[in-house]
mmCIF file of C-alpha atoms in Angstrom:
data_model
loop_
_atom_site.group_PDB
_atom_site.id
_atom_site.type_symbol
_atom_site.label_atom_id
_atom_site.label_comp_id
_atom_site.label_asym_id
_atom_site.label_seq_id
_atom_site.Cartn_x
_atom_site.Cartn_y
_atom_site.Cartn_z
ATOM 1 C CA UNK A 608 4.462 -36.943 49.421
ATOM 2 C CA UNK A 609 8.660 -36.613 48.556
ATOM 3 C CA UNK A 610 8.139 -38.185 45.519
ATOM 4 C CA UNK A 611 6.388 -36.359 42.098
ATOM 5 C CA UNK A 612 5.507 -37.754 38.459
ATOM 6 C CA UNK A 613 6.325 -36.122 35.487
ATOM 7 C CA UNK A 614 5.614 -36.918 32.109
ATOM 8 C CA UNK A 615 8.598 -37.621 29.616
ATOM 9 C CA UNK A 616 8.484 -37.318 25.852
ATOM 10 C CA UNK A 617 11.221 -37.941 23.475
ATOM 11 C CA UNK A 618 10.603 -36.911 19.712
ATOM 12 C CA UNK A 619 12.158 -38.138 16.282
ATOM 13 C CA UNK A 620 16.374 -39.610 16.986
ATOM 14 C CA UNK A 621 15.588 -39.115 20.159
ATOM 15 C CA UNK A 622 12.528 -41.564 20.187
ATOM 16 C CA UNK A 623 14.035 -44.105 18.245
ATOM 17 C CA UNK A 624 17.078 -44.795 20.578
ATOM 18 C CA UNK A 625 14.911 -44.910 23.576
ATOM 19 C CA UNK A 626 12.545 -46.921 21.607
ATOM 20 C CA UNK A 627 9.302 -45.416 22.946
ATOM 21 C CA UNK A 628 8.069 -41.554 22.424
ATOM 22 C CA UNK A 629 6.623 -41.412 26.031
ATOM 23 C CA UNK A 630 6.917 -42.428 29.843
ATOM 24 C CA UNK A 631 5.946 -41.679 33.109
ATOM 25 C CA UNK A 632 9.036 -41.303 35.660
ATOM 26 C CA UNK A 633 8.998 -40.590 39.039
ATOM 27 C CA UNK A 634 11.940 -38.351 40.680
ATOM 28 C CA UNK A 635 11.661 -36.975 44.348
ATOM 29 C CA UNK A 636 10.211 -33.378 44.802
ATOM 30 C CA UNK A 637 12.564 -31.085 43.946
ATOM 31 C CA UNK A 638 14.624 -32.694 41.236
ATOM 32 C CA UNK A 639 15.398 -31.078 38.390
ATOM 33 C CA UNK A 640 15.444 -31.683 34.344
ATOM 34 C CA UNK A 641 19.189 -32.475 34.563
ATOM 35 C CA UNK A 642 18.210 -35.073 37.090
ATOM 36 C CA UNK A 643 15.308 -36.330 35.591
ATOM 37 C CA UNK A 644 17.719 -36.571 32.034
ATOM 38 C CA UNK A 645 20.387 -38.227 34.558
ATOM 39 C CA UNK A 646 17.836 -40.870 35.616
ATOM 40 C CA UNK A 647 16.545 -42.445 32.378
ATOM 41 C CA UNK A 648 20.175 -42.168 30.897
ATOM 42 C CA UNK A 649 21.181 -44.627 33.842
ATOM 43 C CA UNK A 650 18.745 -47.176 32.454
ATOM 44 C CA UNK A 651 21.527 -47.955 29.794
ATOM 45 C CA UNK A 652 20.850 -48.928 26.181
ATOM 46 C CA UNK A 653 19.462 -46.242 23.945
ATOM 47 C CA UNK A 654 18.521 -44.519 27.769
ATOM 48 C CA UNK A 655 22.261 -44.208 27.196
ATOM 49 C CA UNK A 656 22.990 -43.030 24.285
ATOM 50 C CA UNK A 657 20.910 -40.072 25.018
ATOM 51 C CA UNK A 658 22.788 -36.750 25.460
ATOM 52 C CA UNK A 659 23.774 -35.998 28.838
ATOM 53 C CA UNK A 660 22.740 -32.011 28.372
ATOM 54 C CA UNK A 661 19.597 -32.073 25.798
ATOM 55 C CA UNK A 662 17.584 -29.235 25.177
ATOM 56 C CA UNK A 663 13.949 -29.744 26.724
ATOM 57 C CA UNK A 664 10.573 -28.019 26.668
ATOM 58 C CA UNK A 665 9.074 -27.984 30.229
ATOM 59 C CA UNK A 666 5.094 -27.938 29.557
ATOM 60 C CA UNK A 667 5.507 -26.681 25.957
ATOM 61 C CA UNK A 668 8.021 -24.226 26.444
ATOM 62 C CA UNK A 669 11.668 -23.867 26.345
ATOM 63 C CA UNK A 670 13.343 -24.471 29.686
ATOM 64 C CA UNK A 671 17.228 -24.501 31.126
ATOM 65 C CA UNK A 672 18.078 -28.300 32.357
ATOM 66 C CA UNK A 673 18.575 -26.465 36.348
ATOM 67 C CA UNK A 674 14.229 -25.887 35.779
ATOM 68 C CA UNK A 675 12.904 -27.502 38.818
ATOM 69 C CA UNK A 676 10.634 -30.202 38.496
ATOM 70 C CA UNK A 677 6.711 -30.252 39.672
ATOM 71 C CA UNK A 678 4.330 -33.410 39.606
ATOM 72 C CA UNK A 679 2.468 -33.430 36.772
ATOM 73 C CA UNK A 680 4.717 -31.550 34.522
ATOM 74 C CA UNK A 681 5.234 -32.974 31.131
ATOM 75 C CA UNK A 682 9.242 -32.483 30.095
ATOM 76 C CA UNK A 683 9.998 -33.248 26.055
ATOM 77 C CA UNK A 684 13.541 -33.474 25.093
ATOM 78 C CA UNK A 685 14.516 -32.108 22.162
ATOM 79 C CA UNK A 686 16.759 -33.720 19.591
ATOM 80 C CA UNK A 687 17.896 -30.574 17.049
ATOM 81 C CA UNK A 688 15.065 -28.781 15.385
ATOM 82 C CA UNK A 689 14.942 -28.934 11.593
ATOM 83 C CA UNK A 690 11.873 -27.755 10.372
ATOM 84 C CA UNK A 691 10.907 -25.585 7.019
ATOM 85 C CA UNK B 920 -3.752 -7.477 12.731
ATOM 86 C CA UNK B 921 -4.220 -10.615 10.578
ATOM 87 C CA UNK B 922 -2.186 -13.077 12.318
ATOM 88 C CA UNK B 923 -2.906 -17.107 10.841
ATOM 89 C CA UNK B 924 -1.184 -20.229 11.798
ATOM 90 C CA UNK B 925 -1.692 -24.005 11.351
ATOM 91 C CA UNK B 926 0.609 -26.925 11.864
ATOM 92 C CA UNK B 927 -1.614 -29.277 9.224
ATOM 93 C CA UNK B 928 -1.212 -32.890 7.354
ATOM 94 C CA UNK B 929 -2.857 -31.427 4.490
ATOM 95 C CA UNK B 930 -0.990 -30.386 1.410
ATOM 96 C CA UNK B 931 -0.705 -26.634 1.541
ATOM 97 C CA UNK B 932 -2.484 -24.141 -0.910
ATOM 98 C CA UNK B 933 0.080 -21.208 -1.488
ATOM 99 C CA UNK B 934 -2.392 -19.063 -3.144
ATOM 100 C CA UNK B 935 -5.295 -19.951 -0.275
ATOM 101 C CA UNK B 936 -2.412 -18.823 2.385
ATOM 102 C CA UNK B 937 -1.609 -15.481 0.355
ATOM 103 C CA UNK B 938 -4.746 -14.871 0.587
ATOM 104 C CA UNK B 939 -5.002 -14.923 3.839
ATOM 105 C CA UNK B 940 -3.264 -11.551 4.365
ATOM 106 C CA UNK B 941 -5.187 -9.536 0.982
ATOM 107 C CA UNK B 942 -6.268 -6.294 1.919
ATOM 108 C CA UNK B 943 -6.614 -3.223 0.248
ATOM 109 C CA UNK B 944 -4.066 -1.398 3.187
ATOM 110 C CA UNK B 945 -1.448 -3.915 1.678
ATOM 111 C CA UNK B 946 1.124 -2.251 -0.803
ATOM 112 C CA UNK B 947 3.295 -5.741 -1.337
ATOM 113 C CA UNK B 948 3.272 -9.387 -0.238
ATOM 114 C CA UNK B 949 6.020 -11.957 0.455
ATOM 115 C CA UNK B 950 4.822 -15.506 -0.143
ATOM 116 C CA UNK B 951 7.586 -17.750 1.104
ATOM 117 C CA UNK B 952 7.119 -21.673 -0.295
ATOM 118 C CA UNK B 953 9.682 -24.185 1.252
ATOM 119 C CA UNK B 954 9.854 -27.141 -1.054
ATOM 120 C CA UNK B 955 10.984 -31.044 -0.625
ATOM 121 C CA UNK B 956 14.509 -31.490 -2.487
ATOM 122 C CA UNK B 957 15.266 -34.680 -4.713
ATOM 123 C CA UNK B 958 18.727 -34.032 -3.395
ATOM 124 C CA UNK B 959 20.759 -33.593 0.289
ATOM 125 C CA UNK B 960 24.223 -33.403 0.503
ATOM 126 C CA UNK B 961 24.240 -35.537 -2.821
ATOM 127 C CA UNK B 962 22.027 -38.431 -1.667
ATOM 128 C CA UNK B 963 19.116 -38.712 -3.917
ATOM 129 C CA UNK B 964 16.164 -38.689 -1.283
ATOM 130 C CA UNK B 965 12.398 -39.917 -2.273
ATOM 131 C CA UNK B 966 10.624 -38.322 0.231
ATOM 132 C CA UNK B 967 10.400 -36.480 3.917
ATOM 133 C CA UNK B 968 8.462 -37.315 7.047
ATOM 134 C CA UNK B 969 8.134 -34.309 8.814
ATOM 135 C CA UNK B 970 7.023 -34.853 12.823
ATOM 136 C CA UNK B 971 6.012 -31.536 14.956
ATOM 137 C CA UNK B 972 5.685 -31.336 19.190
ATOM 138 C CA UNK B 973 2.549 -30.062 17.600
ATOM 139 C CA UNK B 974 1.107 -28.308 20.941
ATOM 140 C CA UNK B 975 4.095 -26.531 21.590
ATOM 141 C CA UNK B 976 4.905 -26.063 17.459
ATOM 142 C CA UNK B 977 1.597 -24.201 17.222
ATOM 143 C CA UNK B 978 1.992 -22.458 20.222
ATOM 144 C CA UNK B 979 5.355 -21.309 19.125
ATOM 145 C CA UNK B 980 4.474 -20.828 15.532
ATOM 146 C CA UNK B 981 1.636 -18.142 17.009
ATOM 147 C CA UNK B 982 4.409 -15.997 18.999
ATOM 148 C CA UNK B 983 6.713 -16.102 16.060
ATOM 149 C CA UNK B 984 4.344 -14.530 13.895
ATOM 150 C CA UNK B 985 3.191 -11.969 16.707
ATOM 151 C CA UNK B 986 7.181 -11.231 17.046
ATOM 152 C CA UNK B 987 7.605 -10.752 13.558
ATOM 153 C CA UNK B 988 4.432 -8.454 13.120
ATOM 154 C CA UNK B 989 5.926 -6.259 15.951
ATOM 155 C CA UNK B 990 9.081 -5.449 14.111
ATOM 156 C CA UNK B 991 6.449 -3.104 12.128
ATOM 157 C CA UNK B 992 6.579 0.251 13.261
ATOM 158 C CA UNK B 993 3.476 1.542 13.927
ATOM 159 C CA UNK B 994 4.094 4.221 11.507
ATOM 160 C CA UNK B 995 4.927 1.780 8.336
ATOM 161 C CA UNK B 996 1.453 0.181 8.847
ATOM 162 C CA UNK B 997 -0.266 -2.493 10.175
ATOM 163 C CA UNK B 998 1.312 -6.061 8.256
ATOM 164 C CA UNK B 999 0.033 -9.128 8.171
ATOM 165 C CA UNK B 1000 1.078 -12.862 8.483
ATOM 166 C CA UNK B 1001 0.124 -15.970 7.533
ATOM 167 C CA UNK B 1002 1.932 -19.353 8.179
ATOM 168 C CA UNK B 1003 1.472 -22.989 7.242
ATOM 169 C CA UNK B 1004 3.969 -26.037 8.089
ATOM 170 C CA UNK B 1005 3.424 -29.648 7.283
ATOM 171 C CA UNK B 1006 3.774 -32.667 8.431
ATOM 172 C CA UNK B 1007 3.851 -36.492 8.138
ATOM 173 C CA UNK B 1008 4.892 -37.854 4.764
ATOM 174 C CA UNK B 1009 5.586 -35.409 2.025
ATOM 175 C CA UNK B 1010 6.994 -36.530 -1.371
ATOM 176 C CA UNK B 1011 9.611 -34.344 -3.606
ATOM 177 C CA UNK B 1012 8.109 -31.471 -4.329
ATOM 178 C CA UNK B 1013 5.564 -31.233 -1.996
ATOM 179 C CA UNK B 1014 5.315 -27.508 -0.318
ATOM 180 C CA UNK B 1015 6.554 -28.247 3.536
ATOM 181 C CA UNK B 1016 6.151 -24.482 4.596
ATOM 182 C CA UNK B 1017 4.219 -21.443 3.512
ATOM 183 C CA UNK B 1018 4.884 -17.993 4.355
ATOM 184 C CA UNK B 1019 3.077 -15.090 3.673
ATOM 185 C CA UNK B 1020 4.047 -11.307 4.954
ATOM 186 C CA UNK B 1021 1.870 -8.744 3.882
ATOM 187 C CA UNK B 1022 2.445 -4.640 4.565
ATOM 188 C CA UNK B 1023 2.093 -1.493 3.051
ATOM 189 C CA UNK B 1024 5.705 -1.225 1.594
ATOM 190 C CA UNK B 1025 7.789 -3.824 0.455
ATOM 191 C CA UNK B 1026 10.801 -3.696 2.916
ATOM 192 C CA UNK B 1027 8.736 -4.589 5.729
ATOM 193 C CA UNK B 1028 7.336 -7.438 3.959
ATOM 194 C CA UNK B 1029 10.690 -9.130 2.651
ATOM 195 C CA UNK B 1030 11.821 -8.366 6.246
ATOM 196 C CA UNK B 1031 9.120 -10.148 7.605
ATOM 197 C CA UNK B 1032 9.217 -12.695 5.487
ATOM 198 C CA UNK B 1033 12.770 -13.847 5.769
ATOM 199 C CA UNK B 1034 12.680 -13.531 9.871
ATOM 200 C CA UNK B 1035 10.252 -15.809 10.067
ATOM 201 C CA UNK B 1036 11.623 -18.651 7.840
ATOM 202 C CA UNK B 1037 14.854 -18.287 10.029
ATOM 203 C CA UNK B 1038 12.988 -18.102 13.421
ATOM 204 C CA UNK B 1039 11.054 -21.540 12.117
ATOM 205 C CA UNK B 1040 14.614 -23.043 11.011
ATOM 206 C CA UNK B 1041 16.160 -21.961 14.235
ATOM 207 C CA UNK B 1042 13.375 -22.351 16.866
ATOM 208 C CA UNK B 1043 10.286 -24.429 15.642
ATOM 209 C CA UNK B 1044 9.776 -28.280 17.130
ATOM 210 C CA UNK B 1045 9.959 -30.033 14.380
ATOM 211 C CA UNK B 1046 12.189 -32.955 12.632
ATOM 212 C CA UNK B 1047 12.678 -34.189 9.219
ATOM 213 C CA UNK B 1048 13.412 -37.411 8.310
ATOM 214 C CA UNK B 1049 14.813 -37.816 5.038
ATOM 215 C CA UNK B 1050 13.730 -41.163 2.834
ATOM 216 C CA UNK B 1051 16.381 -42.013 -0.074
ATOM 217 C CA UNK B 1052 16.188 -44.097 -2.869
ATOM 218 C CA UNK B 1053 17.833 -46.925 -1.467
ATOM 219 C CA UNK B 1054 15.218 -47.627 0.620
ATOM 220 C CA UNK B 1055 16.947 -45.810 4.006
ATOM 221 C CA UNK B 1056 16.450 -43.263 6.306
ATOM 222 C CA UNK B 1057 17.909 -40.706 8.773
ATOM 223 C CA UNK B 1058 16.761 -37.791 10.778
ATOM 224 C CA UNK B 1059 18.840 -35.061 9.598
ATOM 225 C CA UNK B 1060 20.928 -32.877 11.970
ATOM 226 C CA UNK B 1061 19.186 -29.619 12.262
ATOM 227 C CA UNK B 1062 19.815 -26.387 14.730
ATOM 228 C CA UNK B 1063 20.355 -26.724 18.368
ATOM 229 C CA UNK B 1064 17.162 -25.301 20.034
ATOM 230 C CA UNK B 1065 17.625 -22.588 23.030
ATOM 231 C CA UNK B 1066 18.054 -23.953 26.012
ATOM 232 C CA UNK B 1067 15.327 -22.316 27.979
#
């Protein structure tokens, strides 16, 4: 298989542009978070108004956008944390 | 070590979370209570929604409290910590967080205490959206999160 399927979840400002708080996306094998951020911000709308360099948990953890992608990984992005 | 940490939709108990961390090796005890504002930035607001990543939050929340009960030299005691945040709807003056450092002396607990409130503020997945009294609302900007 070249292709893989991750798991996408967007959270609080960051749901409400796309207008949904999860998706499935696929992305050939080896693509990274950048290029999986890259790919739904090309589906314009709120996709768009995402930011181009968010920062993202890769399977509940913190991760660099360069993290390289593997099917089945779930990637959240992030909007700015404000708990407390 | 008494580590405890929950990510709940219940209203928090202080005093139950305090608790927590009573033992008779502990000299003093920080309790930490973060509290829903009737005002931000001068907008009269009627309420929060709080909303967590709440697998990752309670991971995280666990290693926060492990980091901060490390800072302890071994010689100064064993401490302990006990941690509550909440979400979904909460309502001015509702308790959001709870914090509660426990130690032998007193410097390691206020210590304790106010590293983990900033680790939460700085680190922990999880967003506030303010409700005003007009009837609208906004996520409010909080602190970039590392990236990776």
């Amino acid at each position: 298989m070249d292709t893989i399927r991750v798991r996408l979840l967007l959270f609080a400002h960051y749901r409400d542009l796309a207008g949904t708080g999860e998706r499935t996306i696929e992305l050939p094998r080896g693509s990274t978070a950048r290029q999986l951020v890259d790919r739904v911000r090309a589906d314009g709308g709120g996709w768009a108004r995402l930011p181009a360099a968010p920062a993202i948990a890769l399977n509940e953890a913190f991760a660099p956008l360069a993290a390289t992608l593997s099917d089945g990984d779930e990637v959240a992005l992030l909007p700015p944390v404000a708990g407390g | 070590m008494i580590i405890h940490t929950r990510i709940t939709r219940d209203p928090l108990d202080p005093r139950a979370i305090l608790q927590q961390v009573e033992r008779p090796s502990v000299g003093a005890a920080v309790l930490f209570v973060g509290l829903v504002r009737d005002l931000n930035e001068g907008r009269p607001v009627s309420g929060l929604r709080y909303e967590a990543y709440a697998p990752m939050a309670e991971k995280l929340l666990r290693e926060i409290a492990e980091a901060a009960a490390a800072r302890v030299p071994a010689e100064r005691g064993v401490p302990g910590v006990a941690i509550e945040h909440r979400v979904g709807e909460l309502a001015v003056g509702d308790a959001s967080v709870v914090i509660a450092f426990a130690s032998p002396h007193r410097a390691e607990a206020f210590d304790g205490c106010r590293y983990l409130i900033e680790e939460i503020k700085a680190r922990l997945p999880i967003w506030k959206e303010e409700q005003y009294a007009d009837g609208r609302t906004e996520w409010l900007d909080g602190a970039a999160p590392p990236q990776g």
